[in-house]
Amino acid sequence: MPTSSSQLRQAVTDAAWTQWSNLGLSVEGLWVETRCIDPEALVWLTFVPEGVRDPRLVDAVSEWLALNRDLLSVHRLRNLFRSESGSAKEPVSILRGVEKRAKRFVTASKALEPDPMLPSNLAVRLRLLMDAGSRSEVARFLLTWPGSEADAHHVAGAAAFAKRNVNDILLSFVRARVVVEAWAGNRRLFSADKQRWCAFLGLRPEELPGYVPWIRLFRATVRILRWLDDAELADKSRYLRSSGARDLIEDVRADLVACGVDVPDPQRYPGDASLGSLDDLVSELTALLTADGALGPLKESSGHSV
């Protein structure tokens, strides 16, 4: 049987609390997150996953959302929540709530405005300078993406906005001389002029936070936790558990590869071996969710949907 879900669950819970503390929630974080936080992905992790959701964190984040709702994109939230759209109603209703409710949350006040100068809060700084929509997300991706260039399809997938809208933004950045375009065959590639962006943002290039495709990392983690926590799993034969582990690895493969995880080919692990392969993936995800985790080489060819 693969590793218990307890370590992975603790890692994702600690990551959620720590990132919210970096964003201004008055809780004691376990570490200072140095990688770039994705606010909507963090909302997804907080409100969606059955079996992972922490009611205390939901209450505290509800206060934060009411106070800082201008920093979140309802449109992007709906895009990220599309596979579990019913779960979007709670955070969206808070973001669109009446001012009276917001004042009540502020009075209770465990929530503060985030510090835009923290490297991990680059998304906040860009949203304060531009908007909480597609333009700031495109800029955030180009500034933190470790690959040298990306096409509009890739950028749109990571930003979670429509490709046509993202392409228009990229071209406007090119005209403004803050993004450079190049052609590779019939592919139009874009890269940020980080020197100019950093001069504008008051940063040195080396101070830019690291990139993590958080929604993909959170989504894969939650899928694995749900499988490990299946009440019927322990009653199944080892053969059925191994077969289920192979199917699970295949289901989360695209998300894990986008996170730089070297996912084994299930066909190379017949019989019980796939359980050990899943055990290795659980350990790697646990490390990635902490501040000491380090992403491997990110693959542009891994698929770009959020």
Coordinates of C-alpha atoms in Angstrom, one line a residue:
M1 CA 0.0 0.0 0.0
P2 CA 1.4 3.5 -0.9
T3 CA 2.4 6.0 1.7
S4 CA -0.3 7.2 4.0
S5 CA -2.0 10.4 2.9
S6 CA -1.1 12.1 6.3
Q7 CA 2.3 13.6 5.2
L8 CA 0.9 14.8 1.9
R9 CA -2.2 16.3 3.6
Q10 CA 0.0 18.0 6.2
A11 CA 2.2 19.5 3.5
V12 CA -0.6 20.9 1.4
T13 CA -2.3 22.3 4.6
D14 CA 0.9 23.9 5.7
A15 CA 1.4 25.4 2.3
A16 CA -2.1 26.9 2.3
W17 CA -1.7 28.5 5.7
T18 CA 1.8 29.8 5.0
Q19 CA 0.9 31.3 1.6
W20 CA -2.2 33.0 3.1
S21 CA 0.0 34.4 5.9
N22 CA 2.3 35.8 3.2
L23 CA -0.8 37.4 1.7
G24 CA -1.7 39.2 4.9
L25 CA -3.8 36.7 6.9
S26 CA -3.0 37.2 10.6
V27 CA -1.8 33.7 11.2
E28 CA 1.6 32.3 12.0
G29 CA 3.1 30.8 8.8
L30 CA 5.5 27.9 8.9
W31 CA 7.9 29.6 6.6
V32 CA 8.3 32.6 4.4
E33 CA 7.2 31.6 0.9
T34 CA 9.7 32.9 -1.7
R35 CA 8.0 31.5 -4.7
C36 CA 5.4 33.5 -6.6
I37 CA 1.9 33.0 -5.1
D38 CA -1.1 32.5 -7.3
P39 CA -4.0 34.0 -5.4
E40 CA -6.8 32.3 -7.4
A41 CA -5.1 28.9 -7.2
L42 CA -4.9 29.4 -3.4
V43 CA -8.6 30.3 -3.2
W44 CA -9.3 27.1 -5.2
L45 CA -7.3 25.0 -2.7
T46 CA -9.0 26.6 0.2
F47 CA -12.6 26.3 -0.9
V48 CA -12.8 23.3 -3.3
P49 CA -11.2 20.0 -2.1
E50 CA -13.5 17.8 -0.2
G51 CA -11.5 16.1 2.5
V52 CA -8.8 18.7 2.3
R53 CA -10.8 21.8 3.1
D54 CA -10.0 23.4 6.6
P55 CA -13.1 25.1 8.0
R56 CA -10.9 27.4 10.1
L57 CA -9.0 28.5 7.1
V58 CA -12.2 29.0 5.1
D59 CA -13.5 31.4 7.8
A60 CA -10.2 33.4 7.9
V61 CA -9.9 33.6 4.1
S62 CA -13.5 34.8 3.8
E63 CA -12.5 37.8 5.9
W64 CA -9.4 38.3 3.7
L65 CA -11.5 38.1 0.5
A66 CA -14.0 40.7 1.8
L67 CA -11.2 43.1 2.6
N68 CA -9.1 42.5 -0.5
R69 CA -11.7 41.7 -3.1
D70 CA -10.2 44.2 -5.6
L71 CA -7.1 42.0 -5.8
L72 CA -9.0 38.9 -7.1
S73 CA -10.4 38.2 -10.5
V74 CA -13.8 36.7 -10.4
H75 CA -13.5 35.8 -14.1
R76 CA -10.2 33.9 -13.5
L77 CA -11.7 32.2 -10.4
R78 CA -14.6 30.9 -12.6
N79 CA -12.1 29.6 -15.1
L80 CA -10.1 27.7 -12.4
F81 CA -13.2 26.4 -10.8
R82 CA -14.8 25.2 -14.0
S83 CA -14.6 21.5 -13.3
E84 CA -16.2 22.1 -9.8
S85 CA -18.2 25.2 -10.6
G86 CA -20.5 24.8 -7.6
S87 CA -17.6 25.4 -5.2
A88 CA -17.0 28.8 -6.8
K89 CA -20.2 30.2 -5.5
E90 CA -18.9 30.8 -1.9
P91 CA -15.8 32.8 -2.7
V92 CA -17.5 34.6 -5.6
S93 CA -20.4 35.6 -3.4
I94 CA -18.0 37.1 -0.9
L95 CA -16.1 39.0 -3.6
R96 CA -19.4 40.4 -4.9
G97 CA -20.9 40.9 -1.5
V98 CA -22.4 44.1 -0.1
E99 CA -20.1 46.6 1.7
K100 CA -21.8 46.0 5.0
R101 CA -20.6 42.4 5.1
A102 CA -17.1 43.5 4.2
K103 CA -17.1 45.9 7.1
R104 CA -18.2 43.2 9.5
F105 CA -15.3 41.0 8.4
V106 CA -12.8 43.9 8.8
T107 CA -14.1 44.6 12.3
A108 CA -13.5 40.9 13.3
S109 CA -10.2 41.4 11.7
K110 CA -7.8 38.6 11.3
A111 CA -7.2 39.8 7.8
L112 CA -4.9 42.5 6.6
E113 CA -3.9 44.0 3.3
P114 CA -1.0 42.1 1.7
D115 CA 2.4 43.6 1.5
P116 CA 3.1 44.1 -2.2
M117 CA 6.8 44.4 -1.6
L118 CA 7.2 40.7 -0.6
P119 CA 8.7 38.9 -3.6
S120 CA 6.1 36.1 -3.2
N121 CA 3.4 38.8 -3.6
L122 CA 4.5 39.9 -7.1
A123 CA 0.9 39.1 -8.3
V124 CA -0.4 41.6 -5.8
R125 CA 2.0 44.3 -6.9
L126 CA 1.2 43.8 -10.5
R127 CA -2.6 43.9 -9.8
L128 CA -2.3 47.1 -7.9
L129 CA -0.4 48.7 -10.8
M130 CA -2.6 47.3 -13.6
D131 CA -5.7 45.4 -12.7
A132 CA -6.7 42.0 -11.2
G133 CA -7.3 40.6 -14.7
S134 CA -5.6 39.1 -17.7
R135 CA -3.0 41.9 -18.2
S136 CA -1.3 41.4 -14.8
E137 CA -1.5 37.6 -15.0
V138 CA 0.3 37.7 -18.4
A139 CA 3.0 39.9 -17.0
R140 CA 3.4 37.7 -13.9
F141 CA 3.8 34.6 -15.9
L142 CA 6.4 36.1 -18.3
L143 CA 8.4 37.5 -15.4
T144 CA 8.5 34.3 -13.4
W145 CA 8.5 31.5 -16.1
P146 CA 11.9 29.9 -16.1
G147 CA 11.7 29.0 -19.8
S148 CA 13.2 31.6 -22.1
E149 CA 10.2 32.0 -24.4
A150 CA 6.5 31.0 -24.6
D151 CA 3.8 31.2 -27.2
A152 CA 0.4 32.7 -26.7
H153 CA -1.2 29.3 -26.2
H154 CA 1.2 28.5 -23.3
V155 CA 0.8 31.9 -21.7
A156 CA -3.0 31.7 -22.0
G157 CA -3.1 28.3 -20.3
A158 CA -1.0 29.4 -17.4
A159 CA -2.8 32.8 -17.0
A160 CA -6.2 31.0 -17.3
F161 CA -7.6 33.5 -19.7
A162 CA -8.8 33.2 -23.3
K163 CA -6.0 32.9 -25.9
R164 CA -7.4 35.7 -28.1
N165 CA -7.4 38.1 -25.1
V166 CA -3.9 37.1 -24.0
N167 CA -2.5 37.4 -27.6
D168 CA -3.8 41.0 -27.7
I169 CA -2.1 41.8 -24.4
L170 CA 1.2 40.2 -25.6
L171 CA 1.2 42.3 -28.7
S172 CA 0.4 45.4 -26.7
F173 CA 3.4 44.6 -24.5
V174 CA 5.6 44.2 -27.6
R175 CA 4.5 47.6 -28.8
A176 CA 5.4 49.0 -25.4
R177 CA 8.9 47.5 -25.7
V178 CA 8.5 45.5 -22.5
V179 CA 8.1 42.1 -24.2
V180 CA 10.2 40.8 -27.0
E181 CA 8.8 38.6 -29.8
A182 CA 10.6 36.1 -32.0
W183 CA 9.6 33.4 -34.5
A184 CA 10.5 29.7 -34.4
G185 CA 9.1 28.3 -37.7
N186 CA 5.4 29.3 -37.6
R187 CA 5.3 29.8 -33.8
R188 CA 5.4 33.3 -32.4
L189 CA 7.2 33.3 -29.1
F190 CA 7.3 36.0 -26.4
S191 CA 9.7 36.8 -23.6
A192 CA 9.7 39.6 -21.0
D193 CA 12.4 42.3 -21.1
K194 CA 13.1 41.7 -17.4
Q195 CA 15.5 44.6 -17.1
R196 CA 12.8 47.1 -18.1
W197 CA 10.1 45.4 -16.0
C198 CA 12.3 45.3 -12.9
A199 CA 13.3 49.0 -13.3
F200 CA 9.6 49.8 -13.3
L201 CA 8.8 47.5 -10.4
G202 CA 11.8 48.6 -8.3
L203 CA 13.3 45.1 -8.3
R204 CA 16.5 43.5 -9.4
P205 CA 16.1 40.6 -11.8
E206 CA 17.5 38.2 -9.2
E207 CA 14.8 39.3 -6.8
L208 CA 12.0 38.0 -9.0
P209 CA 10.3 35.1 -7.3
G210 CA 10.4 31.5 -8.6
Y211 CA 7.6 30.1 -10.8
V212 CA 5.3 27.3 -9.7
P213 CA 2.2 26.2 -11.6
W214 CA 0.3 26.1 -8.4
I215 CA -3.1 25.2 -9.7
R216 CA -1.7 22.1 -11.4
L217 CA 0.3 21.2 -8.3
F218 CA -2.7 21.6 -6.0
R219 CA -5.0 19.8 -8.4
A220 CA -2.7 16.8 -8.7
T221 CA -2.2 16.7 -5.0
V222 CA -5.9 16.8 -4.3
R223 CA -6.6 14.0 -6.8
I224 CA -4.0 11.8 -5.2
L225 CA -5.3 12.5 -1.6
R226 CA -8.9 11.7 -2.6
W227 CA -7.7 8.3 -4.0
L228 CA -5.6 7.5 -1.0
D229 CA -8.5 8.4 1.3
D230 CA -11.0 6.3 -0.5
A231 CA -12.7 4.3 2.3
E232 CA -13.1 1.2 0.0
L233 CA -9.4 1.2 -1.0
A234 CA -8.2 -1.0 1.9
D235 CA -10.8 -3.6 1.2
K236 CA -9.6 -4.1 -2.4
S237 CA -7.1 -6.7 -3.5
R238 CA -3.5 -5.7 -4.0
Y239 CA -4.0 -6.2 -7.8
L240 CA -7.0 -3.8 -7.9
R241 CA -5.1 -1.2 -5.8
S242 CA -2.1 -1.5 -8.1
S243 CA -4.4 -1.1 -11.2
G244 CA -6.1 1.9 -9.6
A245 CA -2.7 3.4 -8.8
R246 CA -1.7 3.1 -12.5
D247 CA -4.9 4.8 -13.6
L248 CA -4.4 7.6 -11.1
I249 CA -0.8 8.2 -12.2
E250 CA -2.0 8.5 -15.8
D251 CA -4.8 10.9 -14.7
V252 CA -2.4 13.3 -13.0
R253 CA 0.5 12.8 -15.4
A254 CA 0.0 16.1 -17.4
D255 CA -0.2 18.2 -14.2
L256 CA 2.8 16.6 -12.6
V257 CA 5.0 16.9 -15.8
A258 CA 4.1 20.6 -15.9
C259 CA 5.4 20.8 -12.4
G260 CA 8.7 19.3 -13.4
V261 CA 8.0 15.9 -11.9
D262 CA 9.5 12.9 -13.8
V263 CA 6.4 10.7 -14.0
P264 CA 7.2 7.1 -14.7
D265 CA 5.5 5.3 -17.5
P266 CA 2.9 3.0 -15.9
Q267 CA 3.6 0.3 -18.5
R268 CA 7.1 -0.1 -17.0
Y269 CA 5.6 -0.9 -13.6
P270 CA 3.5 -4.1 -14.0
G271 CA 1.8 -5.8 -11.1
D272 CA 2.4 -4.3 -7.7
A273 CA 5.3 -2.1 -8.8
S274 CA 2.9 0.8 -9.6
L275 CA 2.2 1.1 -5.9
G276 CA 5.8 1.9 -5.2
S277 CA 5.8 4.3 -8.1
L278 CA 2.9 6.2 -6.5
D279 CA 4.7 6.1 -3.2
D280 CA 7.6 7.9 -4.8
L281 CA 5.3 10.5 -6.4
V282 CA 3.7 11.2 -3.0
S283 CA 7.1 11.9 -1.5
E284 CA 8.1 14.2 -4.3
L285 CA 4.9 16.2 -4.1
T286 CA 5.3 16.5 -0.4
A287 CA 8.7 18.1 -1.0
L288 CA 7.4 20.3 -3.7
L289 CA 4.7 21.8 -1.5
T290 CA 7.2 23.0 1.1
A291 CA 9.6 25.9 0.8
D292 CA 12.5 23.4 0.5
G293 CA 10.9 21.8 -2.6
A294 CA 12.5 22.6 -5.9
L295 CA 10.9 22.2 -9.3
G296 CA 12.7 20.3 -11.9
P297 CA 13.0 21.4 -15.5
L298 CA 9.6 22.6 -16.7
K299 CA 8.4 21.1 -20.0
E300 CA 6.8 23.4 -22.4
S301 CA 5.4 20.5 -24.3
S302 CA 3.5 19.1 -21.4
G303 CA 0.2 20.7 -22.3
H304 CA -0.9 24.1 -21.3
S305 CA -4.5 23.9 -20.0
V306 CA -5.0 25.0 -16.4

